[in-house]
C-alpha cells in the first residue's frame, strides 16, 4: 500500500517530532478550560475571561512572523525546543497568580512562547522531507495532534472537578517532557543539521535574485495564497464559537451533541487522513487546494439546511474531508513556494493568516448569527469558502511551483 511505503520512507526525525507532539497534545488542558478556570476558579466575569482568549489570539499573531524568522536564523529545532520548554515553565506559574492583569500578561507571554511552535514545526517538516512526502508527513503530524487532543481535554474535564491547579501542572510538565525529547534528538543530529542549513543559507545568499532576498510581500503568489488561507480560516473557525451556539441555542441540541461532533471529526482524521494524503501525494497543488476549499465551504454552508443531529453530522463529515485535504496541501504548497533559506519566514507568514482568522472569525461569526440569523451566517460561509477555493485556483500546480534550493 502507498501509505505503508510512505511511512517506511519517513525520516526518523519526523517520527520523533510526531511523538513529541503526541506527548504535548495529550497534556493540552489549559487553553480548552481557561475560560472555566477564570470564571469558576477565580471568579472573573465571562467578559473578562473571554478577553483573555482574545489576548491569547493576539499573542498568536505576534508569534507567527517572529517564529518564522527565528527558525531561519537559529534552525527550526532550536525554536521547537525553546517553545515547548518555555511554554511549559510558564504554565507552571499560572496557578500562583490571582490578579487579572498579571494573568493577562502571562497569557500573552505564554501565547507567544507556545504559538512559535507551529511555524517552526512546519518549517522543520519541509526541511526533513522532499515534496513527494510532505503531504503524508503533515498528515502524520496531524494524526499525532488529533490523537493527543482526544486525550488531553477529556482528562482535563475530569481533573478540573478535582483541582484546577492539576491541569496547569500536567499541561506544563508534558510540554517540558516533549521539549526534552526533542532536545535529546537535537544533540545527536545538531552538527550535521547546523552545517547543512548554514551551507544552504550561504549558497542562497549568492544565488538568489534580489526579490527572493527582499520583502516577503514581493512574492505575489504567497500573498494571494494567504488571503485565501485567511478567508478559509474565517470559515473553519466558526466551529469554535458560532457553530456550538447555533446547535445548542437555535437547534435545541444537547451540549453533549457538540462534543460528539468532535469525536466524529477526530475519528475520521485518525483513520482516513494519512492514507488519503498518501493517495493524493501526486495531485497538483491547485487540485487539492481547490477541492479542500470547496468541501469546507459546502460543509459549513450546509448548516443552513439542517435541523437535526444526523444532518449536522453529515456537514461535519463534509468539512472534515475538506480539512484533511486542505491543511497538508497548504503546508506543502508554501514549502514548495519558499526559497530553502526562508522556509521559516514563509511558514510564519502563512501561519499569521490563520492566527488573524482565529482572532477575528469567532467574534464576527457570532455577531453575524445574532444580528442576521443562521441562514445568513452559513450562506456567507459557503460564499467565502468558495471564494477561497477560487483564490487557491490561482496557485500553481506541483510542476509549476518548484522547490528552490
mmCIF file of C-alpha atoms in Angstrom:
data_model
loop_
_atom_site.group_PDB
_atom_site.id
_atom_site.type_symbol
_atom_site.label_atom_id
_atom_site.label_comp_id
_atom_site.label_asym_id
_atom_site.label_seq_id
_atom_site.Cartn_x
_atom_site.Cartn_y
_atom_site.Cartn_z
ATOM 1 C CA UNK A 1 0.000 0.000 0.000
ATOM 2 C CA UNK A 2 1.117 3.566 -0.712
ATOM 3 C CA UNK A 3 0.662 4.680 2.887
ATOM 4 C CA UNK A 4 2.937 1.906 4.205
ATOM 5 C CA UNK A 5 5.638 2.807 1.703
ATOM 6 C CA UNK A 6 5.382 6.474 2.702
ATOM 7 C CA UNK A 7 5.650 5.609 6.398
ATOM 8 C CA UNK A 8 8.738 3.480 5.773
ATOM 9 C CA UNK A 9 10.371 6.375 3.941
ATOM 10 C CA UNK A 10 9.709 8.907 6.711
ATOM 11 C CA UNK A 11 12.924 10.145 8.360
ATOM 12 C CA UNK A 12 13.460 9.186 11.983
ATOM 13 C CA UNK A 13 13.263 12.846 12.973
ATOM 14 C CA UNK A 14 9.661 13.083 11.689
ATOM 15 C CA UNK A 15 8.657 10.164 13.902
ATOM 16 C CA UNK A 16 10.371 11.769 16.913
ATOM 17 C CA UNK A 17 8.670 15.091 16.215
ATOM 18 C CA UNK A 18 5.320 13.289 15.950
ATOM 19 C CA UNK A 19 5.943 11.555 19.287
ATOM 20 C CA UNK A 20 6.845 14.859 20.943
ATOM 21 C CA UNK A 21 3.675 16.446 19.581
ATOM 22 C CA UNK A 22 1.597 13.496 20.796
ATOM 23 C CA UNK A 23 3.025 13.893 24.310
ATOM 24 C CA UNK A 24 2.456 17.641 24.253
ATOM 25 C CA UNK A 25 -1.099 17.436 22.910
ATOM 26 C CA UNK A 26 -2.061 14.608 25.266
ATOM 27 C CA UNK A 27 -1.411 17.092 28.066
ATOM 28 C CA UNK A 28 -3.236 20.017 26.450
ATOM 29 C CA UNK A 29 -5.759 21.104 29.055
ATOM 30 C CA UNK A 30 -5.263 24.747 29.975
ATOM 31 C CA UNK A 31 -6.455 26.528 26.819
ATOM 32 C CA UNK A 32 -9.696 24.491 26.456
ATOM 33 C CA UNK A 33 -10.546 25.157 30.113
ATOM 34 C CA UNK A 34 -9.065 28.643 30.558
ATOM 35 C CA UNK A 35 -12.454 30.383 30.479
ATOM 36 C CA UNK A 36 -13.869 27.941 33.034
ATOM 37 C CA UNK A 37 -10.813 28.386 35.267
ATOM 38 C CA UNK A 38 -11.064 32.174 35.174
ATOM 39 C CA UNK A 39 -14.819 32.254 35.845
ATOM 40 C CA UNK A 40 -15.403 29.353 38.235
ATOM 41 C CA UNK A 41 -11.934 29.066 39.715
ATOM 42 C CA UNK A 42 -11.054 32.735 40.179
ATOM 43 C CA UNK A 43 -14.484 34.378 39.952
ATOM 44 C CA UNK A 44 -13.879 36.689 36.980
ATOM 45 C CA UNK A 45 -16.748 37.688 34.700
ATOM 46 C CA UNK A 46 -17.438 35.873 31.441
ATOM 47 C CA UNK A 47 -16.447 39.005 29.521
ATOM 48 C CA UNK A 48 -13.104 39.188 31.344
ATOM 49 C CA UNK A 49 -12.473 35.507 30.686
ATOM 50 C CA UNK A 50 -13.353 35.922 27.015
ATOM 51 C CA UNK A 51 -10.926 38.828 26.720
ATOM 52 C CA UNK A 52 -8.156 36.542 27.996
ATOM 53 C CA UNK A 53 -8.778 34.297 24.958
ATOM 54 C CA UNK A 54 -8.532 37.374 22.743
ATOM 55 C CA UNK A 55 -5.191 38.197 24.370
ATOM 56 C CA UNK A 56 -4.029 34.664 23.557
ATOM 57 C CA UNK A 57 -5.046 35.268 19.942
ATOM 58 C CA UNK A 58 -3.020 38.496 19.884
ATOM 59 C CA UNK A 59 -0.013 36.557 21.155
ATOM 60 C CA UNK A 60 -0.501 34.038 18.353
ATOM 61 C CA UNK A 61 -0.467 36.836 15.774
ATOM 62 C CA UNK A 62 2.754 38.241 17.244
ATOM 63 C CA UNK A 63 4.375 34.802 17.388
ATOM 64 C CA UNK A 64 3.848 33.782 13.748
ATOM 65 C CA UNK A 65 6.291 36.103 11.915
ATOM 66 C CA UNK A 66 8.688 36.054 14.876
ATOM 67 C CA UNK A 67 8.882 32.258 14.887
ATOM 68 C CA UNK A 68 9.428 32.136 11.139
ATOM 69 C CA UNK A 69 12.421 34.440 11.204
ATOM 70 C CA UNK A 70 13.917 32.724 14.252
ATOM 71 C CA UNK A 71 13.557 29.353 12.528
ATOM 72 C CA UNK A 72 15.554 30.592 9.553
ATOM 73 C CA UNK A 73 18.274 32.118 11.734
ATOM 74 C CA UNK A 74 18.586 29.555 14.513
ATOM 75 C CA UNK A 75 17.116 26.441 12.929
ATOM 76 C CA UNK A 76 13.568 25.145 13.447
ATOM 77 C CA UNK A 77 14.592 22.512 16.021
ATOM 78 C CA UNK A 78 16.031 25.209 18.286
ATOM 79 C CA UNK A 79 12.741 27.112 18.130
ATOM 80 C CA UNK A 80 10.677 23.944 18.710
ATOM 81 C CA UNK A 81 12.622 23.007 21.829
ATOM 82 C CA UNK A 82 12.611 26.540 23.225
ATOM 83 C CA UNK A 83 8.874 26.891 22.583
ATOM 84 C CA UNK A 84 7.951 23.653 24.355
ATOM 85 C CA UNK A 85 10.166 24.120 27.410
ATOM 86 C CA UNK A 86 9.418 27.832 27.839
ATOM 87 C CA UNK A 87 5.658 27.464 27.466
ATOM 88 C CA UNK A 88 5.728 24.513 29.875
ATOM 89 C CA UNK A 89 7.543 26.552 32.516
ATOM 90 C CA UNK A 90 5.115 29.464 32.088
ATOM 91 C CA UNK A 91 2.149 27.138 32.631
ATOM 92 C CA UNK A 92 3.585 26.115 35.995
ATOM 93 C CA UNK A 93 3.412 29.764 37.098
ATOM 94 C CA UNK A 94 -0.282 30.218 36.264
ATOM 95 C CA UNK A 95 -1.778 28.760 39.487
ATOM 96 C CA UNK A 96 0.358 31.157 41.538
ATOM 97 C CA UNK A 97 -1.362 34.250 40.070
ATOM 98 C CA UNK A 98 -4.723 35.710 41.037
ATOM 99 C CA UNK A 99 -4.565 39.321 39.786
ATOM 100 C CA UNK A 100 -6.374 39.767 36.463
ATOM 101 C CA UNK A 101 -3.773 41.943 34.728
ATOM 102 C CA UNK A 102 -0.958 39.629 35.829
ATOM 103 C CA UNK A 103 -2.877 36.711 34.337
ATOM 104 C CA UNK A 104 -3.386 38.629 31.084
ATOM 105 C CA UNK A 105 0.336 39.428 30.889
ATOM 106 C CA UNK A 106 1.246 35.798 31.487
ATOM 107 C CA UNK A 107 -1.358 34.651 28.947
ATOM 108 C CA UNK A 108 0.160 36.914 26.302
ATOM 109 C CA UNK A 109 3.686 35.695 27.077
ATOM 110 C CA UNK A 110 2.546 32.067 27.111
ATOM 111 C CA UNK A 111 0.758 32.503 23.769
ATOM 112 C CA UNK A 112 3.888 33.904 22.106
ATOM 113 C CA UNK A 113 6.027 31.090 23.520
ATOM 114 C CA UNK A 114 3.523 28.366 22.682
ATOM 115 C CA UNK A 115 2.488 29.520 19.216
ATOM 116 C CA UNK A 116 6.062 29.855 17.932
ATOM 117 C CA UNK A 117 5.877 26.072 17.730
ATOM 118 C CA UNK A 118 3.597 25.952 14.673
ATOM 119 C CA UNK A 119 5.674 27.778 12.022
ATOM 120 C CA UNK A 120 8.850 26.085 13.284
ATOM 121 C CA UNK A 121 7.198 22.672 13.112
ATOM 122 C CA UNK A 122 6.079 23.229 9.531
ATOM 123 C CA UNK A 123 9.498 24.550 8.532
ATOM 124 C CA UNK A 124 11.175 21.530 10.114
ATOM 125 C CA UNK A 125 8.946 19.131 8.174
ATOM 126 C CA UNK A 126 9.756 20.983 4.950
ATOM 127 C CA UNK A 127 13.478 20.659 5.639
ATOM 128 C CA UNK A 128 13.337 16.958 6.508
ATOM 129 C CA UNK A 129 11.304 15.577 3.594
ATOM 130 C CA UNK A 130 11.037 16.235 -0.115
ATOM 131 C CA UNK A 131 7.936 17.427 -1.996
ATOM 132 C CA UNK A 132 6.650 13.870 -2.586
ATOM 133 C CA UNK A 133 6.455 13.144 1.161
ATOM 134 C CA UNK A 134 5.317 16.492 2.539
ATOM 135 C CA UNK A 135 1.572 15.860 2.450
ATOM 136 C CA UNK A 136 1.877 12.436 4.166
ATOM 137 C CA UNK A 137 4.358 13.912 6.674
ATOM 138 C CA UNK A 138 1.959 16.723 7.611
ATOM 139 C CA UNK A 139 -0.859 14.160 7.825
ATOM 140 C CA UNK A 140 1.283 12.108 10.241
ATOM 141 C CA UNK A 141 1.903 15.183 12.396
ATOM 142 C CA UNK A 142 -1.826 15.971 12.362
ATOM 143 C CA UNK A 143 -2.529 12.386 13.380
ATOM 144 C CA UNK A 144 -0.346 12.925 16.446
ATOM 145 C CA UNK A 145 -2.129 16.215 17.181
ATOM 146 C CA UNK A 146 -5.590 14.685 16.973
ATOM 147 C CA UNK A 147 -4.692 11.588 18.973
ATOM 148 C CA UNK A 148 -3.288 13.813 21.689
ATOM 149 C CA UNK A 149 -6.256 16.171 21.629
ATOM 150 C CA UNK A 150 -8.598 13.210 22.023
ATOM 151 C CA UNK A 151 -6.878 12.552 25.370
ATOM 152 C CA UNK A 152 -5.912 15.925 26.871
ATOM 153 C CA UNK A 153 -9.236 17.825 27.030
ATOM 154 C CA UNK A 154 -11.110 14.678 28.072
ATOM 155 C CA UNK A 155 -8.766 14.075 31.007
ATOM 156 C CA UNK A 156 -8.753 17.788 31.781
ATOM 157 C CA UNK A 157 -12.547 17.749 32.070
ATOM 158 C CA UNK A 158 -12.219 15.243 34.907
ATOM 159 C CA UNK A 159 -9.293 16.964 36.608
ATOM 160 C CA UNK A 160 -10.975 20.381 36.822
ATOM 161 C CA UNK A 161 -13.590 18.757 39.045
ATOM 162 C CA UNK A 162 -10.807 17.769 41.455
ATOM 163 C CA UNK A 163 -8.253 20.566 41.208
ATOM 164 C CA UNK A 164 -7.795 23.425 38.766
ATOM 165 C CA UNK A 165 -4.081 23.544 39.564
ATOM 166 C CA UNK A 166 -3.611 19.984 38.288
ATOM 167 C CA UNK A 167 -4.363 20.916 34.680
ATOM 168 C CA UNK A 168 -1.584 23.527 34.723
ATOM 169 C CA UNK A 169 0.888 21.046 36.192
ATOM 170 C CA UNK A 170 0.109 18.282 33.728
ATOM 171 C CA UNK A 171 -0.032 20.595 30.708
ATOM 172 C CA UNK A 172 3.236 22.260 31.715
ATOM 173 C CA UNK A 173 5.126 19.053 32.513
ATOM 174 C CA UNK A 174 4.063 17.265 29.318
ATOM 175 C CA UNK A 175 5.199 20.276 27.311
ATOM 176 C CA UNK A 176 8.584 20.239 29.061
ATOM 177 C CA UNK A 177 8.863 16.471 28.556
ATOM 178 C CA UNK A 178 8.190 16.856 24.826
ATOM 179 C CA UNK A 179 10.864 19.565 24.645
ATOM 180 C CA UNK A 180 13.400 17.363 26.440
ATOM 181 C CA UNK A 181 12.683 14.530 23.970
ATOM 182 C CA UNK A 182 13.434 16.827 21.025
ATOM 183 C CA UNK A 183 16.487 18.179 22.842
ATOM 184 C CA UNK A 184 17.977 14.688 23.152
ATOM 185 C CA UNK A 185 17.470 14.055 19.427
ATOM 186 C CA UNK A 186 18.791 17.516 18.558
ATOM 187 C CA UNK A 187 22.078 16.902 20.377
ATOM 188 C CA UNK A 188 22.605 13.792 18.249
ATOM 189 C CA UNK A 189 21.875 15.467 14.903
ATOM 190 C CA UNK A 190 22.812 19.112 15.536
ATOM 191 C CA UNK A 191 26.285 19.219 13.922
ATOM 192 C CA UNK A 192 25.032 17.895 10.566
ATOM 193 C CA UNK A 193 21.820 19.913 10.665
ATOM 194 C CA UNK A 194 23.656 23.132 11.529
ATOM 195 C CA UNK A 195 26.269 22.603 8.824
ATOM 196 C CA UNK A 196 23.673 21.808 6.148
ATOM 197 C CA UNK A 197 21.470 24.780 6.997
ATOM 198 C CA UNK A 198 24.445 27.157 7.139
ATOM 199 C CA UNK A 199 25.672 25.875 3.771
ATOM 200 C CA UNK A 200 22.248 26.316 2.179
ATOM 201 C CA UNK A 201 21.890 29.806 3.613
ATOM 202 C CA UNK A 202 25.273 30.969 2.302
ATOM 203 C CA UNK A 203 24.666 29.453 -1.111
ATOM 204 C CA UNK A 204 21.225 31.044 -1.308
ATOM 205 C CA UNK A 205 22.525 34.495 -0.460
ATOM 206 C CA UNK A 206 24.786 34.429 -3.507
ATOM 207 C CA UNK A 207 22.494 32.636 -5.976
ATOM 208 C CA UNK A 208 19.008 34.016 -5.407
ATOM 209 C CA UNK A 209 17.573 37.075 -7.055
ATOM 210 C CA UNK A 210 17.062 40.288 -5.048
ATOM 211 C CA UNK A 211 13.299 39.618 -4.931
ATOM 212 C CA UNK A 212 13.934 36.305 -3.172
ATOM 213 C CA UNK A 213 16.078 38.038 -0.573
ATOM 214 C CA UNK A 214 13.806 41.079 -0.212
ATOM 215 C CA UNK A 215 10.448 41.640 1.443
ATOM 216 C CA UNK A 216 8.191 38.618 1.637
ATOM 217 C CA UNK A 217 5.375 40.837 0.360
ATOM 218 C CA UNK A 218 7.089 40.862 -3.042
ATOM 219 C CA UNK A 219 6.095 37.237 -3.503
ATOM 220 C CA UNK A 220 2.664 37.843 -5.019
ATOM 221 C CA UNK A 221 1.793 34.146 -5.085
ATOM 222 C CA UNK A 222 2.308 33.831 -1.348
ATOM 223 C CA UNK A 223 0.327 36.982 -0.555
ATOM 224 C CA UNK A 224 -2.624 35.896 -2.720
ATOM 225 C CA UNK A 225 -2.493 32.390 -1.249
ATOM 226 C CA UNK A 226 -2.502 33.761 2.315
ATOM 227 C CA UNK A 227 -5.556 35.897 1.534
ATOM 228 C CA UNK A 228 -7.282 32.660 0.550
ATOM 229 C CA UNK A 229 -5.975 30.976 3.713
ATOM 230 C CA UNK A 230 -7.367 33.799 5.866
ATOM 231 C CA UNK A 231 -10.795 33.532 4.233
ATOM 232 C CA UNK A 232 -10.792 29.758 4.613
ATOM 233 C CA UNK A 233 -9.750 30.122 8.253
ATOM 234 C CA UNK A 234 -12.617 32.555 8.818
ATOM 235 C CA UNK A 235 -14.987 29.784 7.721
ATOM 236 C CA UNK A 236 -13.249 26.928 9.503
ATOM 237 C CA UNK A 237 -13.012 28.608 12.911
ATOM 238 C CA UNK A 238 -16.792 29.002 13.101
ATOM 239 C CA UNK A 239 -16.750 25.616 14.828
ATOM 240 C CA UNK A 240 -15.152 27.391 17.814
ATOM 241 C CA UNK A 241 -17.991 29.803 18.604
ATOM 242 C CA UNK A 242 -20.880 30.323 16.173
ATOM 243 C CA UNK A 243 -21.420 26.632 15.458
ATOM 244 C CA UNK A 244 -21.909 25.466 19.084
ATOM 245 C CA UNK A 245 -24.112 28.495 19.747
ATOM 246 C CA UNK A 246 -26.220 27.656 16.692
ATOM 247 C CA UNK A 247 -26.524 23.978 17.649
ATOM 248 C CA UNK A 248 -27.465 24.497 21.298
ATOM 249 C CA UNK A 249 -29.443 27.731 21.172
ATOM 250 C CA UNK A 250 -31.108 27.600 17.753
ATOM 251 C CA UNK A 251 -31.436 23.878 17.019
ATOM 252 C CA UNK A 252 -32.011 22.997 20.702
ATOM 253 C CA UNK A 253 -29.476 20.158 20.594
ATOM 254 C CA UNK A 254 -27.755 18.998 23.782
ATOM 255 C CA UNK A 255 -24.292 20.266 24.641
ATOM 256 C CA UNK A 256 -23.110 16.652 24.517
ATOM 257 C CA UNK A 257 -24.005 16.580 20.811
ATOM 258 C CA UNK A 258 -21.424 19.263 20.149
ATOM 259 C CA UNK A 259 -18.822 17.174 21.970
ATOM 260 C CA UNK A 260 -19.850 14.131 19.917
ATOM 261 C CA UNK A 261 -19.131 16.061 16.727
ATOM 262 C CA UNK A 262 -15.518 16.489 17.832
ATOM 263 C CA UNK A 263 -15.334 12.720 18.265
ATOM 264 C CA UNK A 264 -16.649 12.219 14.727
ATOM 265 C CA UNK A 265 -14.127 14.721 13.360
ATOM 266 C CA UNK A 266 -11.211 13.172 15.253
ATOM 267 C CA UNK A 267 -12.046 9.560 14.341
ATOM 268 C CA UNK A 268 -12.236 10.391 10.632
ATOM 269 C CA UNK A 269 -8.902 12.220 10.789
ATOM 270 C CA UNK A 270 -7.179 9.422 12.722
ATOM 271 C CA UNK A 271 -8.275 6.663 10.356
ATOM 272 C CA UNK A 272 -8.511 8.431 6.995
ATOM 273 C CA UNK A 273 -6.183 11.432 6.719
ATOM 274 C CA UNK A 274 -2.856 9.625 6.357
ATOM 275 C CA UNK A 275 -3.948 7.136 3.656
ATOM 276 C CA UNK A 276 -5.950 9.882 1.921
ATOM 277 C CA UNK A 277 -2.915 12.159 1.636
ATOM 278 C CA UNK A 278 -0.663 9.302 0.562
ATOM 279 C CA UNK A 279 -3.128 8.534 -2.224
ATOM 280 C CA UNK A 280 -3.249 12.239 -3.199
ATOM 281 C CA UNK A 281 0.506 12.855 -2.892
ATOM 282 C CA UNK A 282 0.871 13.325 -6.661
ATOM 283 C CA UNK A 283 -2.104 15.631 -7.062
ATOM 284 C CA UNK A 284 -1.239 19.154 -8.114
ATOM 285 C CA UNK A 285 -1.440 21.900 -5.512
ATOM 286 C CA UNK A 286 -4.247 23.513 -7.454
ATOM 287 C CA UNK A 287 -6.396 20.380 -7.463
ATOM 288 C CA UNK A 288 -6.070 19.586 -3.767
ATOM 289 C CA UNK A 289 -6.355 23.197 -2.547
ATOM 290 C CA UNK A 290 -9.468 23.900 -4.595
ATOM 291 C CA UNK A 291 -11.172 20.629 -3.611
ATOM 292 C CA UNK A 292 -10.375 21.195 0.068
ATOM 293 C CA UNK A 293 -11.670 24.761 -0.045
ATOM 294 C CA UNK A 294 -14.902 23.758 -1.771
ATOM 295 C CA UNK A 295 -15.582 20.967 0.741
ATOM 296 C CA UNK A 296 -15.003 23.293 3.709
ATOM 297 C CA UNK A 297 -17.331 25.899 2.239
ATOM 298 C CA UNK A 298 -20.009 23.293 1.447
ATOM 299 C CA UNK A 299 -19.691 21.672 4.870
ATOM 300 C CA UNK A 300 -20.299 24.837 6.862
ATOM 301 C CA UNK A 301 -22.699 26.300 4.304
ATOM 302 C CA UNK A 302 -24.894 23.198 4.532
ATOM 303 C CA UNK A 303 -25.679 24.028 8.164
ATOM 304 C CA UNK A 304 -28.260 26.463 6.766
ATOM 305 C CA UNK A 305 -30.377 23.483 5.689
ATOM 306 C CA UNK A 306 -30.136 21.107 8.684
ATOM 307 C CA UNK A 307 -32.473 20.787 11.644
ATOM 308 C CA UNK A 308 -31.290 17.687 13.491
ATOM 309 C CA UNK A 309 -28.319 15.674 14.670
ATOM 310 C CA UNK A 310 -27.910 13.477 11.572
ATOM 311 C CA UNK A 311 -27.854 16.484 9.270
ATOM 312 C CA UNK A 312 -25.252 18.209 11.418
ATOM 313 C CA UNK A 313 -23.084 15.075 11.459
ATOM 314 C CA UNK A 314 -23.241 14.963 7.653
ATOM 315 C CA UNK A 315 -21.977 18.559 7.431
ATOM 316 C CA UNK A 316 -19.116 17.736 9.802
ATOM 317 C CA UNK A 317 -18.098 14.794 7.626
ATOM 318 C CA UNK A 318 -18.022 17.069 4.564
ATOM 319 C CA UNK A 319 -15.831 19.786 6.098
ATOM 320 C CA UNK A 320 -13.626 17.213 7.842
ATOM 321 C CA UNK A 321 -12.702 15.783 4.431
ATOM 322 C CA UNK A 322 -12.009 19.326 3.285
ATOM 323 C CA UNK A 323 -9.810 19.864 6.342
ATOM 324 C CA UNK A 324 -7.868 16.623 5.750
ATOM 325 C CA UNK A 325 -7.175 17.502 2.122
ATOM 326 C CA UNK A 326 -6.563 21.203 2.583
ATOM 327 C CA UNK A 327 -4.240 21.582 5.563
ATOM 328 C CA UNK A 328 -1.452 19.215 4.431
ATOM 329 C CA UNK A 329 -1.732 20.678 0.927
ATOM 330 C CA UNK A 330 -1.343 24.214 2.266
ATOM 331 C CA UNK A 331 1.883 23.372 4.099
ATOM 332 C CA UNK A 332 3.217 21.518 1.044
ATOM 333 C CA UNK A 333 2.401 24.465 -1.223
ATOM 334 C CA UNK A 334 4.126 27.029 0.993
ATOM 335 C CA UNK A 335 7.162 24.739 1.406
ATOM 336 C CA UNK A 336 7.478 24.383 -2.377
ATOM 337 C CA UNK A 337 6.989 28.106 -2.889
ATOM 338 C CA UNK A 338 9.600 29.224 -0.331
ATOM 339 C CA UNK A 339 13.302 29.593 -1.036
ATOM 340 C CA UNK A 340 15.114 26.986 1.078
ATOM 341 C CA UNK A 341 16.716 29.557 3.391
ATOM 342 C CA UNK A 342 13.388 31.333 4.047
ATOM 343 C CA UNK A 343 11.018 28.444 4.757
ATOM 344 C CA UNK A 344 10.555 29.526 8.352
ATOM 345 C CA UNK A 345 9.650 33.074 7.321
ATOM 346 C CA UNK A 346 7.191 31.809 4.712
ATOM 347 C CA UNK A 347 5.595 29.393 7.184
ATOM 348 C CA UNK A 348 5.340 32.205 9.719
ATOM 349 C CA UNK A 349 3.565 34.442 7.190
ATOM 350 C CA UNK A 350 1.174 31.612 6.306
ATOM 351 C CA UNK A 351 0.503 30.900 9.972
ATOM 352 C CA UNK A 352 -0.144 34.612 10.521
ATOM 353 C CA UNK A 353 -3.124 34.379 8.147
ATOM 354 C CA UNK A 354 -4.646 31.641 10.276
ATOM 355 C CA UNK A 355 -3.828 33.443 13.522
ATOM 356 C CA UNK A 356 -5.687 36.521 12.312
ATOM 357 C CA UNK A 357 -8.626 34.349 11.295
ATOM 358 C CA UNK A 358 -8.623 32.650 14.706
ATOM 359 C CA UNK A 359 -8.624 36.031 16.432
ATOM 360 C CA UNK A 360 -11.392 37.628 14.342
ATOM 361 C CA UNK A 361 -13.630 34.862 12.967
ATOM 362 C CA UNK A 362 -15.329 33.613 16.178
ATOM 363 C CA UNK A 363 -16.348 37.157 17.120
ATOM 364 C CA UNK A 364 -17.507 38.012 13.580
ATOM 365 C CA UNK A 365 -19.448 34.761 13.252
ATOM 366 C CA UNK A 366 -21.352 35.122 16.499
ATOM 367 C CA UNK A 367 -22.136 38.767 15.690
ATOM 368 C CA UNK A 368 -23.495 37.794 12.275
ATOM 369 C CA UNK A 369 -25.507 34.951 13.808
ATOM 370 C CA UNK A 370 -27.105 37.277 16.363
ATOM 371 C CA UNK A 371 -27.743 40.176 14.019
ATOM 372 C CA UNK A 372 -28.695 38.468 10.742
ATOM 373 C CA UNK A 373 -29.570 34.881 11.662
ATOM 374 C CA UNK A 374 -28.261 31.406 10.910
ATOM 375 C CA UNK A 375 -29.198 31.318 7.218
ATOM 376 C CA UNK A 376 -27.198 34.468 6.528
ATOM 377 C CA UNK A 377 -24.200 33.231 8.553
ATOM 378 C CA UNK A 378 -23.947 29.820 6.912
ATOM 379 C CA UNK A 379 -24.740 31.218 3.484
ATOM 380 C CA UNK A 380 -21.878 33.674 3.967
ATOM 381 C CA UNK A 381 -19.609 30.780 4.965
ATOM 382 C CA UNK A 382 -20.479 28.998 1.713
ATOM 383 C CA UNK A 383 -19.712 32.085 -0.377
ATOM 384 C CA UNK A 384 -16.461 32.836 1.485
ATOM 385 C CA UNK A 385 -15.350 29.198 1.249
ATOM 386 C CA UNK A 386 -15.955 29.133 -2.500
ATOM 387 C CA UNK A 387 -14.158 32.473 -2.836
ATOM 388 C CA UNK A 388 -11.170 30.985 -1.003
ATOM 389 C CA UNK A 389 -11.243 27.997 -3.373
ATOM 390 C CA UNK A 390 -11.276 30.394 -6.345
ATOM 391 C CA UNK A 391 -8.222 32.180 -4.938
ATOM 392 C CA UNK A 392 -6.492 28.821 -4.422
ATOM 393 C CA UNK A 393 -7.146 28.036 -8.082
ATOM 394 C CA UNK A 394 -4.601 30.749 -8.871
ATOM 395 C CA UNK A 395 -1.958 28.624 -7.146
ATOM 396 C CA UNK A 396 0.421 26.847 -9.459
ATOM 397 C CA UNK A 397 0.414 23.113 -9.992
ATOM 398 C CA UNK A 398 3.128 20.891 -8.492
ATOM 399 C CA UNK A 399 5.097 21.177 -11.719
ATOM 400 C CA UNK A 400 4.814 24.974 -11.800
ATOM 401 C CA UNK A 401 5.894 25.561 -8.202
ATOM 402 C CA UNK A 402 9.387 24.093 -7.909
ATOM 403 C CA UNK A 403 11.239 23.724 -4.640
ATOM 404 C CA UNK A 404 14.028 26.305 -4.673
ATOM 405 C CA UNK A 405 17.232 25.131 -3.034
#
